[in-house]
Amino acid sequence: MKVCLFGGSFDPPHQGHRAMARAALEKGGRDKVVVIPAARSPLKEKGHGASPEDRLEMARLAFQGIDGAEVSDEEIRRGGISWTVDTLRAWKAASPAGTELSWLLGSDSLPHLPKWKDVHRLFSLCRFLVVPRPGFPKEVLETLEGALEPGEIQALEEGFLDVPPVPVSSTEVRRRLAEGLSLEGLVPPAVEEWIRKRGLYGAGRR
Ligand code: ATP
């Protein structure tokens, strides 16, 4: 079984996230993608815009209809800072022999990777699958020379998925909501409905 874990803030989840899950299943040959909203993301110092409960519910709505995608509340249940190494260790301990674990991330995350907790251990726990993000082509790997082992950089290069970049971010979605602009095409309709119903990110204040 090839299982791909997909951690993130999902604050809110958007079409770029959906495209990533599909890429892992279709291009990355994974049997299953498990979306895991973080309780608290280590690198997001300002915290999150929406509560863990709202982000979890929006993730459930966002990944509906993708066969093979599921959402887990494990990091939110664990609480505190969500370290990827803890999540991967827990999966490794709980998975039957023969399970191949991957971790899905966008190429914009690569420059931060050397700062992730126990980064070298991560490479022995999982295979990274990387989805290109606008402005972060494969060449960003060159900036990691010296910070990661050559074999680790090669593993990241091999994990790049050949899919077109999708120019959407949660930051842009939050900004558009605060400015009263349309979210058409940026988030799944069920996510937009949840945001508006709950008045998240300043929606409906203008
Ligand atoms: P924010 O704008 O708040 O920083 P985000 O859009 O980057 O949020 P996250 O939930 O923080 O969304 O991202 C989770 C993971 O998905 C990260 O690895 C990030 O690099 C990746 N990701 C998010 N959006 C895209 C996208 N459009 N293309 C490729 N990767 C993406």
Coordinates of N, CA and C and ligand atoms in Angstrom, one line a residue:
M1 N 0.9 -1.2 0.0 CA 0.0 0.0 0.0 C 0.9 1.3 0.0
K2 N 0.6 2.1 -0.9 CA 1.4 3.4 -1.0 C 0.5 4.5 -0.4
V3 N 0.9 5.0 0.7 CA 0.1 6.0 1.4 C 0.8 7.3 1.4
C4 N 0.1 8.4 1.0 CA 0.7 9.7 1.0 C 0.1 10.6 2.0
L5 N 0.9 11.1 2.9 CA 0.4 12.0 3.9 C 0.5 13.5 3.4
F6 N -0.5 14.3 3.7 CA -0.5 15.6 3.2 C -0.8 16.6 4.3
G7 N 0.2 17.1 4.9 CA 0.0 18.0 6.0 C 0.0 19.5 5.5
G8 N -0.7 20.3 6.3 CA -0.7 21.8 6.0 C -1.7 22.5 6.9
S9 N -1.8 23.8 6.7 CA -2.7 24.6 7.5 C -4.1 24.5 7.0
F10 N -4.3 24.4 5.7 CA -5.6 24.4 5.1 C -6.5 25.5 5.7
D11 N -6.0 26.7 5.5 CA -6.5 27.9 6.2 C -6.9 29.0 5.2
P12 N -7.8 28.8 4.3 CA -8.6 27.6 4.1 C -8.0 26.7 3.0
P13 N -8.6 25.5 2.8 CA -8.2 24.6 1.7 C -8.7 25.2 0.4
H14 N -7.9 25.0 -0.7 CA -8.3 25.6 -2.0 C -8.0 24.7 -3.1
Q15 N -8.3 25.1 -4.3 CA -8.2 24.3 -5.5 C -6.8 23.8 -5.7
G16 N -5.8 24.6 -5.3 CA -4.4 24.1 -5.4 C -4.2 22.8 -4.6
H17 N -4.8 22.8 -3.4 CA -4.6 21.6 -2.5 C -5.3 20.4 -3.2
R18 N -6.5 20.6 -3.8 CA -7.2 19.5 -4.4 C -6.3 19.0 -5.6
A19 N -5.7 19.9 -6.3 CA -4.9 19.5 -7.5 C -3.7 18.7 -7.0
M20 N -3.2 19.0 -5.8 CA -2.0 18.3 -5.3 C -2.4 16.8 -4.9
A21 N -3.6 16.7 -4.3 CA -4.0 15.3 -3.9 C -4.2 14.5 -5.2
R22 N -4.8 15.1 -6.2 CA -5.0 14.4 -7.4 C -3.7 14.0 -8.1
A23 N -2.7 14.9 -8.0 CA -1.4 14.7 -8.6 C -0.8 13.5 -7.9
A24 N -0.9 13.4 -6.6 CA -0.2 12.3 -5.9 C -0.9 11.0 -6.2
L25 N -2.2 11.0 -6.4 CA -2.9 9.7 -6.7 C -2.6 9.3 -8.2
E26 N -2.7 10.3 -9.1 CA -2.7 10.0 -10.5 C -1.3 9.9 -11.1
K27 N -0.5 10.9 -10.7 CA 0.9 11.0 -11.3 C 1.9 10.3 -10.3
G28 N 1.6 10.4 -9.0 CA 2.5 9.8 -8.0 C 2.3 8.4 -7.7
G29 N 1.2 7.8 -8.3 CA 0.9 6.4 -8.1 C 0.6 6.0 -6.7
R30 N 0.1 6.9 -5.9 CA -0.3 6.6 -4.5 C -1.7 6.0 -4.5
D31 N -1.9 5.0 -3.5 CA -3.2 4.4 -3.4 C -4.1 5.3 -2.6
K32 N -3.5 6.1 -1.7 CA -4.4 6.9 -0.8 C -3.6 8.1 -0.4
V33 N -4.4 9.3 -0.3 CA -3.8 10.5 0.2 C -4.6 10.8 1.5
V34 N -3.8 11.0 2.6 CA -4.4 11.4 3.9 C -4.1 12.9 4.2
V35 N -5.1 13.7 4.1 CA -5.0 15.1 4.4 C -5.0 15.3 5.9
I36 N -4.0 16.0 6.4 CA -3.9 16.2 7.9 C -3.7 17.6 8.3
P37 N -4.8 18.3 8.6 CA -4.7 19.7 9.0 C -3.9 19.8 10.3
A38 N -2.9 20.8 10.4 CA -2.1 20.9 11.5 C -2.8 21.6 12.7
A39 N -2.5 21.2 13.9 CA -3.0 21.9 15.1 C -2.4 23.3 15.0
R40 N -1.1 23.3 15.0 CA -0.3 24.6 14.9 C 0.9 24.3 13.9
S41 N 1.0 25.1 12.8 CA 2.1 24.9 11.9 C 3.3 25.5 12.5
P42 N 4.5 24.7 12.5 CA 5.7 25.2 13.1 C 6.2 26.5 12.4
L43 N 6.0 26.7 11.1 CA 6.6 27.8 10.5 C 5.6 29.0 10.3
K44 N 4.4 28.9 10.8 CA 3.5 30.0 10.7 C 3.4 30.7 12.0
E45 N 4.3 31.7 12.2 CA 4.4 32.3 13.5 C 3.2 33.1 13.9
K46 N 2.5 33.6 12.9 CA 1.3 34.5 13.2 C 0.1 33.6 13.6
G47 N 0.2 32.3 13.6 CA -0.9 31.4 13.9 C -1.8 31.3 12.7
H48 N -3.0 30.8 12.9 CA -3.9 30.5 11.9 C -5.1 31.5 11.9
G49 N -5.8 31.7 10.7 CA -6.9 32.6 10.7 C -8.2 32.0 11.2
A50 N -8.3 30.7 11.0 CA -9.5 30.0 11.4 C -9.2 28.9 12.5
S51 N -10.2 28.5 13.3 CA -9.9 27.5 14.3 C -9.6 26.2 13.7
P52 N -8.9 25.3 14.5 CA -8.7 23.9 14.1 C -9.9 23.2 13.6
E53 N -11.0 23.4 14.4 CA -12.3 22.8 14.0 C -12.8 23.2 12.7
D54 N -12.7 24.5 12.4 CA -13.2 25.0 11.1 C -12.3 24.5 10.0
R55 N -11.0 24.5 10.2 CA -10.1 24.1 9.2 C -10.3 22.6 8.9
L56 N -10.6 21.8 9.9 CA -10.8 20.4 9.7 C -12.1 20.2 8.9
E57 N -13.1 20.9 9.3 CA -14.4 20.7 8.6 C -14.3 21.2 7.1
M58 N -13.5 22.3 6.9 CA -13.3 22.8 5.5 C -12.5 21.8 4.7
A59 N -11.6 21.1 5.4 CA -10.8 20.1 4.6 C -11.7 18.9 4.2
R60 N -12.6 18.5 5.2 CA -13.5 17.4 4.8 C -14.3 17.8 3.6
L61 N -14.8 19.1 3.6 CA -15.6 19.5 2.4 C -14.8 19.6 1.2
A62 N -13.6 20.1 1.3 CA -12.7 20.4 0.1 C -12.3 19.2 -0.6
F63 N -12.1 18.1 0.0 CA -11.5 16.9 -0.6 C -12.6 15.9 -1.0
Q64 N -13.9 16.3 -0.8 CA -15.0 15.4 -1.2 C -14.9 15.1 -2.7
G65 N -15.3 13.9 -3.0 CA -15.3 13.6 -4.5 C -14.0 13.1 -5.1
I66 N -12.9 13.2 -4.3 CA -11.7 12.7 -4.8 C -11.5 11.2 -4.3
D67 N -11.6 10.3 -5.1 CA -11.5 8.9 -4.7 C -10.1 8.6 -4.2
G68 N -10.0 8.1 -3.0 CA -8.6 7.8 -2.5 C -8.2 8.9 -1.5
A69 N -8.9 10.0 -1.5 CA -8.5 11.1 -0.5 C -9.3 11.0 0.8
E70 N -8.7 11.1 1.9 CA -9.4 11.2 3.2 C -8.8 12.2 4.1
V71 N -9.5 12.6 5.1 CA -9.0 13.7 6.0 C -8.9 13.1 7.4
S72 N -7.8 13.4 8.1 CA -7.5 12.9 9.4 C -7.4 14.0 10.4
D73 N -8.0 13.8 11.6 CA -7.9 14.8 12.7 C -6.7 14.6 13.6
E74 N -5.8 13.7 13.2 CA -4.8 13.3 14.2 C -3.9 14.4 14.8
E75 N -3.5 15.3 13.9 CA -2.6 16.4 14.4 C -3.4 17.3 15.3
I76 N -4.7 17.6 14.9 CA -5.5 18.5 15.8 C -5.8 17.8 17.1
R77 N -6.1 16.5 17.1 CA -6.3 15.8 18.3 C -5.0 15.8 19.2
R78 N -3.9 15.6 18.6 CA -2.6 15.6 19.3 C -2.3 17.0 20.0
G79 N -2.7 18.1 19.3 CA -2.6 19.4 19.8 C -1.1 19.9 19.8
G80 N -0.9 21.1 20.2 CA 0.5 21.7 20.2 C 1.0 21.9 18.8
I81 N 2.3 22.1 18.7 CA 2.9 22.3 17.4 C 2.9 21.0 16.6
S82 N 2.5 21.0 15.4 CA 2.4 19.7 14.6 C 3.7 19.5 13.9
W83 N 4.6 18.6 14.4 CA 5.8 18.3 13.8 C 5.6 17.1 12.9
T84 N 6.1 17.3 11.6 CA 5.9 16.2 10.6 C 6.5 14.9 11.1
V85 N 7.7 15.0 11.8 CA 8.4 13.8 12.2 C 7.6 13.0 13.2
D86 N 6.8 13.7 14.0 CA 5.9 13.0 15.0 C 4.8 12.2 14.2
T87 N 4.2 12.9 13.2 CA 3.1 12.3 12.5 C 3.7 11.1 11.7
L88 N 4.8 11.3 11.0 CA 5.4 10.1 10.3 C 5.7 9.0 11.2
R89 N 6.3 9.3 12.3 CA 6.7 8.2 13.3 C 5.5 7.4 13.7
A90 N 4.4 8.1 14.0 CA 3.2 7.5 14.4 C 2.6 6.6 13.3
W91 N 2.6 7.1 12.1 CA 2.1 6.3 10.9 C 3.0 5.0 10.7
K92 N 4.3 5.2 10.8 CA 5.2 4.1 10.6 C 4.9 3.0 11.6
A93 N 4.7 3.4 12.9 CA 4.5 2.4 14.0 C 3.2 1.7 13.8
A94 N 2.2 2.4 13.2 CA 0.8 1.8 13.1 C 0.6 1.2 11.7
S95 N 1.5 1.3 10.8 CA 1.2 0.7 9.5 C 1.7 -0.7 9.3
P96 N 0.9 -1.5 8.6 CA 1.4 -2.9 8.3 C 2.7 -2.9 7.5
A97 N 3.5 -4.0 7.7 CA 4.7 -4.1 6.9 C 4.4 -4.0 5.5
G98 N 5.3 -3.4 4.7 CA 5.1 -3.2 3.3 C 4.4 -1.9 2.9
T99 N 4.0 -1.2 3.9 CA 3.4 0.1 3.6 C 4.5 1.1 3.2
E100 N 4.3 1.8 2.1 CA 5.3 2.8 1.7 C 4.7 4.2 2.0
L101 N 5.4 4.9 2.8 CA 4.9 6.3 3.2 C 5.5 7.4 2.4
S102 N 4.7 8.3 2.0 CA 5.2 9.5 1.3 C 4.7 10.7 2.1
W103 N 5.3 11.9 1.8 CA 4.8 13.1 2.3 C 4.7 14.1 1.2
L104 N 3.6 14.7 1.0 CA 3.3 15.6 -0.1 C 3.5 17.1 0.3
L105 N 4.2 17.8 -0.5 CA 4.4 19.2 -0.2 C 4.6 20.0 -1.5
G106 N 4.4 21.3 -1.4 CA 4.6 22.2 -2.5 C 6.0 22.6 -2.7
S107 N 6.5 23.0 -3.9 CA 7.9 23.3 -4.0 C 8.3 24.6 -3.3
D108 N 7.3 25.4 -2.9 CA 7.7 26.6 -2.1 C 8.1 26.2 -0.7
S109 N 7.8 25.0 -0.3 CA 8.2 24.6 1.0 C 9.6 24.1 1.1
L110 N 10.2 23.8 -0.1 CA 11.6 23.2 -0.1 C 12.6 24.1 0.5
P111 N 12.6 25.5 0.3 CA 13.7 26.3 1.0 C 13.6 26.2 2.5
H112 N 12.4 25.9 3.0 CA 12.3 25.8 4.5 C 12.7 24.4 5.0
L113 N 12.7 23.4 4.2 CA 12.8 22.0 4.6 C 14.0 21.8 5.6
P114 N 15.2 22.4 5.3 CA 16.3 22.1 6.2 C 16.0 22.5 7.7
K115 N 15.0 23.4 7.9 CA 14.7 23.8 9.2 C 13.6 22.9 9.9
W116 N 13.1 22.0 9.1 CA 12.1 21.1 9.7 C 12.7 20.2 10.8
K117 N 12.0 19.9 11.9 CA 12.5 19.2 13.0 C 13.0 17.8 12.5
D118 N 14.2 17.4 12.9 CA 14.8 16.1 12.5 C 14.7 15.8 11.0
V119 N 15.1 16.8 10.2 CA 15.0 16.7 8.8 C 15.6 15.5 8.2
H120 N 16.8 15.1 8.7 CA 17.4 13.9 8.0 C 16.6 12.6 8.3
R121 N 16.1 12.5 9.5 CA 15.2 11.4 9.9 C 14.0 11.3 8.9
L122 N 13.5 12.4 8.5 CA 12.3 12.4 7.7 C 12.6 11.6 6.4
F123 N 13.8 11.8 5.9 CA 14.1 11.1 4.6 C 14.2 9.6 4.8
S124 N 14.4 9.1 6.0 CA 14.4 7.6 6.2 C 12.9 7.2 6.5
L125 N 12.1 8.1 6.9 CA 10.7 7.7 7.2 C 9.8 7.7 6.0
C126 N 10.1 8.6 5.0 CA 9.2 8.8 3.9 C 9.9 9.1 2.6
R127 N 9.1 9.1 1.6 CA 9.6 9.6 0.3 C 8.8 10.9 0.1
F128 N 9.5 11.9 -0.3 CA 8.8 13.2 -0.6 C 8.2 13.2 -2.0
L129 N 7.0 13.7 -2.1 CA 6.4 14.0 -3.4 C 6.3 15.5 -3.5
V130 N 6.7 16.1 -4.5 CA 6.8 17.6 -4.6 C 5.9 18.1 -5.8
V131 N 5.0 19.0 -5.5 CA 4.2 19.6 -6.5 C 4.7 21.0 -6.8
P132 N 5.0 21.3 -8.1 CA 5.6 22.6 -8.4 C 4.6 23.7 -8.1
R133 N 5.1 24.8 -7.6 CA 4.3 25.9 -7.3 C 4.8 27.1 -8.1
P134 N 4.0 28.0 -8.6 CA 4.5 29.1 -9.4 C 5.6 29.8 -8.7
G135 N 6.7 30.1 -9.4 CA 7.8 30.8 -8.8 C 8.8 29.9 -8.2
F136 N 8.5 28.6 -8.0 CA 9.5 27.7 -7.4 C 9.7 26.5 -8.2
P137 N 10.5 26.6 -9.3 CA 10.8 25.5 -10.2 C 11.8 24.6 -9.6
K138 N 12.1 23.5 -10.2 CA 13.0 22.4 -9.7 C 14.4 23.0 -9.3
E139 N 14.7 24.1 -9.9 CA 16.1 24.8 -9.7 C 16.2 25.2 -8.2
V140 N 15.1 25.4 -7.5 CA 15.2 25.7 -6.0 C 16.0 24.7 -5.3
L141 N 16.1 23.5 -5.8 CA 16.8 22.4 -5.1 C 18.3 22.8 -5.0
E142 N 18.8 23.6 -6.0 CA 20.2 24.0 -5.9 C 20.5 24.8 -4.6
T143 N 19.5 25.5 -4.1 CA 19.7 26.4 -3.0 C 19.9 25.5 -1.7
L144 N 19.5 24.2 -1.8 CA 19.6 23.3 -0.6 C 21.0 22.6 -0.5
E145 N 21.8 22.8 -1.5 CA 23.1 22.2 -1.5 C 23.9 22.7 -0.2
G146 N 24.4 21.8 0.5 CA 25.1 22.2 1.8 C 24.2 22.0 3.0
A147 N 22.9 22.3 2.8 CA 22.0 22.2 3.9 C 21.4 20.8 4.0
L148 N 21.3 20.1 2.9 CA 20.9 18.7 2.9 C 21.9 17.8 2.2
E149 N 21.9 16.5 2.5 CA 22.8 15.6 1.8 C 22.5 15.5 0.3
P150 N 23.6 15.2 -0.5 CA 23.3 15.1 -1.9 C 22.2 14.0 -2.2
G151 N 22.2 12.9 -1.5 CA 21.2 11.9 -1.7 C 19.8 12.3 -1.4
E152 N 19.7 13.2 -0.4 CA 18.4 13.8 0.0 C 17.9 14.7 -1.1
I153 N 18.8 15.5 -1.7 CA 18.4 16.4 -2.7 C 18.0 15.6 -4.0
Q154 N 18.7 14.6 -4.2 CA 18.4 13.7 -5.4 C 17.0 13.1 -5.1
A155 N 16.7 12.7 -3.9 CA 15.4 12.1 -3.6 C 14.3 13.1 -3.9
L156 N 14.5 14.3 -3.5 CA 13.5 15.4 -3.7 C 13.3 15.6 -5.2
E157 N 14.4 15.6 -6.0 CA 14.3 15.8 -7.4 C 13.5 14.7 -8.0
E158 N 13.7 13.4 -7.6 CA 13.0 12.3 -8.1 C 11.5 12.4 -7.7
G159 N 11.2 13.1 -6.6 CA 9.8 13.1 -6.2 C 9.0 14.2 -6.8
F160 N 9.7 15.0 -7.7 CA 8.9 16.1 -8.4 C 7.8 15.5 -9.3
L161 N 6.6 15.9 -9.1 CA 5.5 15.4 -10.0 C 5.4 16.3 -11.2
D162 N 5.2 15.7 -12.3 CA 5.1 16.5 -13.6 C 3.7 17.0 -13.8
V163 N 3.3 18.0 -13.1 CA 1.9 18.6 -13.2 C 2.1 20.1 -13.4
P164 N 1.1 20.8 -14.0 CA 1.2 22.2 -14.2 C 1.0 22.9 -12.8
P165 N 1.8 24.0 -12.5 CA 1.6 24.7 -11.3 C 0.2 25.4 -11.2
V166 N -0.4 25.4 -10.1 CA -1.7 26.0 -9.9 C -1.5 27.3 -9.0
P167 N -1.8 28.4 -9.6 CA -1.5 29.7 -8.9 C -2.6 30.1 -7.9
V168 N -2.8 29.4 -6.8 CA -3.7 29.7 -5.7 C -3.0 29.6 -4.4
S169 N -3.3 30.5 -3.5 CA -2.8 30.3 -2.1 C -3.9 30.7 -1.1
S170 N -3.8 30.1 0.1 CA -4.7 30.5 1.2 C -4.6 32.0 1.5
T171 N -3.4 32.5 1.4 CA -3.2 34.0 1.7 C -4.1 34.8 0.7
E172 N -4.0 34.4 -0.6 CA -4.8 35.1 -1.6 C -6.3 35.0 -1.3
V173 N -6.7 33.8 -0.9 CA -8.2 33.6 -0.6 C -8.6 34.5 0.6
R174 N -7.8 34.5 1.6 CA -8.1 35.3 2.8 C -8.1 36.8 2.4
R175 N -7.2 37.2 1.6 CA -7.1 38.6 1.2 C -8.4 39.0 0.4
R176 N -8.8 38.1 -0.5 CA -9.9 38.4 -1.3 C -11.2 38.5 -0.5
L177 N -11.3 37.6 0.5 CA -12.5 37.6 1.4 C -12.5 38.9 2.2
A178 N -11.4 39.4 2.7 CA -11.3 40.6 3.5 C -11.7 41.8 2.7
E179 N -11.4 41.7 1.3 CA -11.7 42.8 0.4 C -13.0 42.7 -0.2
G180 N -13.8 41.7 0.1 CA -15.1 41.5 -0.4 C -15.1 41.0 -1.9
L181 N -14.0 40.4 -2.3 CA -13.9 39.9 -3.7 C -14.4 38.5 -3.9
S182 N -14.7 38.1 -5.1 CA -15.3 36.8 -5.4 C -14.2 35.7 -5.3
L183 N -14.6 34.5 -4.9 CA -13.6 33.4 -4.7 C -13.8 32.4 -5.9
E184 N -14.5 32.8 -6.9 CA -14.9 31.9 -8.0 C -13.6 31.2 -8.5
G185 N -13.7 29.9 -8.6 CA -12.6 29.1 -9.1 C -11.4 28.9 -8.2
L186 N -11.4 29.5 -7.0 CA -10.3 29.4 -6.1 C -10.5 28.4 -5.0
V187 N -11.7 28.2 -4.6 CA -12.0 27.2 -3.5 C -13.2 26.4 -4.0
P188 N -13.3 25.2 -3.5 CA -14.5 24.4 -3.8 C -15.7 25.1 -3.3
P189 N -16.9 25.1 -4.0 CA -18.1 25.8 -3.6 C -18.5 25.5 -2.1
A190 N -18.4 24.2 -1.7 CA -18.8 23.8 -0.3 C -17.9 24.5 0.7
V191 N -16.7 24.8 0.4 CA -15.8 25.5 1.3 C -16.2 27.0 1.4
E192 N -16.5 27.5 0.2 CA -16.9 28.9 0.2 C -18.2 29.1 1.0
E193 N -19.1 28.2 0.9 CA -20.4 28.2 1.7 C -20.1 28.2 3.2
W194 N -19.2 27.3 3.6 CA -18.8 27.2 5.0 C -18.2 28.5 5.5
I195 N -17.3 29.1 4.7 CA -16.6 30.3 5.1 C -17.6 31.4 5.3
R196 N -18.6 31.5 4.3 CA -19.6 32.6 4.4 C -20.6 32.4 5.6
K197 N -21.0 31.1 5.7 CA -21.9 30.8 6.8 C -21.3 31.2 8.2
R198 N -20.0 30.9 8.3 CA -19.3 31.1 9.6 C -18.7 32.5 9.7
G199 N -18.7 33.2 8.6 CA -18.1 34.6 8.6 C -16.6 34.6 8.9
L200 N -15.9 33.6 8.3 CA -14.5 33.4 8.5 C -13.7 34.4 7.7
Y201 N -12.5 34.8 8.2 CA -11.6 35.7 7.5 C -12.2 37.0 7.1
G202 N -13.1 37.5 7.9 CA -13.7 38.8 7.6 C -14.7 38.8 6.5
A203 N -15.2 37.5 6.1 CA -16.2 37.4 5.0 C -17.5 38.1 5.5
G204 N -18.1 38.9 4.7 CA -19.4 39.5 5.0 C -19.3 40.7 5.9
R205 N -18.1 41.2 6.2 CA -18.0 42.4 7.0 C -18.0 43.7 6.2
R206 N -18.0 43.5 4.8 CA -18.1 44.7 4.0 C -19.4 44.7 3.2
Ligands
ATP1 P1 -0.7 30.3 3.0 O1 -0.9 31.1 1.8 O2 -1.5 30.6 4.2 O3 0.8 30.2 3.3 P2 -0.9 27.8 1.4 O4 -1.7 28.2 0.3 O5 0.6 27.7 1.2 O6 -1.1 28.8 2.7 P3 -0.9 25.5 3.2 O7 -2.0 24.8 3.8 O8 0.0 26.2 4.1 O9 -1.4 26.4 2.0 O10 -0.1 24.4 2.3 C1 0.1 23.1 2.6 C2 1.0 22.5 1.6 O11 0.5 22.6 0.3 C3 2.4 23.1 1.6 O12 3.4 22.1 1.3 C4 2.3 24.1 0.4 O13 3.6 24.2 -0.2 C5 1.4 23.3 -0.5 N1 0.6 24.1 -1.4 C6 -0.4 25.0 -1.1 N2 -0.9 25.5 -2.2 C7 -0.2 25.0 -3.3 C8 -0.2 25.3 -4.7 N3 -1.1 26.1 -5.3 N4 0.7 24.6 -5.5 C9 1.6 23.7 -4.9 N5 1.7 23.5 -3.6 C10 0.8 24.1 -2.8

